[in-house]
Amino acid sequence: IRNEFFKILTIPGASDSLHVLDQLGVLTLLMPELETMKGLAQGMHHDYTLWEHSLKTVHFAETILHQLSHYFPQYAESLAIHFRQEVENDITRIPLLLLTALLHDSGKPLTRSVIDHQIHFYRHEQVGSDLNQKIARRFKLGKKTARIITQATAHHLRLLNQYRPAGISHRVTYRFFRDLDDAALDTLILIPVSYTH
């Protein structure tokens, strides 16, 4: 089941495939945690419900991954090699990143709060990382694969939170790559696409 699910994510139009799987009730069987995302309003800074946002994040991640030369002309070849890597048992980084894009905000339903009529999701990255670790175990993913998912989830807001008008410092950049290690490039793709409203 796991292998077939990842194969579906390798077919162009992954967000559409996920939508169909959801309509068929398959996603709820595989990941019941996703059910709480549906219809969940994210507040004044977001145009989409959490579920819609998650599917759009998958769509934009796939768009970038299949057009690397357009978005990163200088690094396209190196990035293509990176994302073609097999992480484990016929699972390459592209479908793995698309799954991570789907799950990157999985902690939001558990952390939603309303303060002064404003919706907040404090610490949703860490809560989501812990939740995604459980999903990875259920999918019987290896340690390396699970680490990439959980690291990308835990740090998908990190550089945005540390951005300054002068840019991101060399120290922040160094620490980001040091801390995320093998998940750094995957997280860098996830950061801008997870900012869809």
Short mmCIF file of C-alpha atoms in Angstrom, two decimals, residues 43 63 94 113 138 152 179 191:
data_model
loop_
_atom_site.label_atom_id
_atom_site.label_comp_id
_atom_site.label_asym_id
_atom_site.label_seq_id
_atom_site.Cartn_x
_atom_site.Cartn_y
_atom_site.Cartn_z
CA GLY A 43 -7.51 33.25 9.90
CA THR A 63 5.50 22.67 -10.22
CA ILE A 94 10.27 13.96 -5.20
CA SER A 113 -6.32 28.92 19.34
CA ARG A 138 2.62 3.61 10.31
CA ALA A 152 11.27 19.61 6.99
CA ASP A 179 21.05 21.49 11.67
CA ILE A 191 9.59 27.01 2.58
#
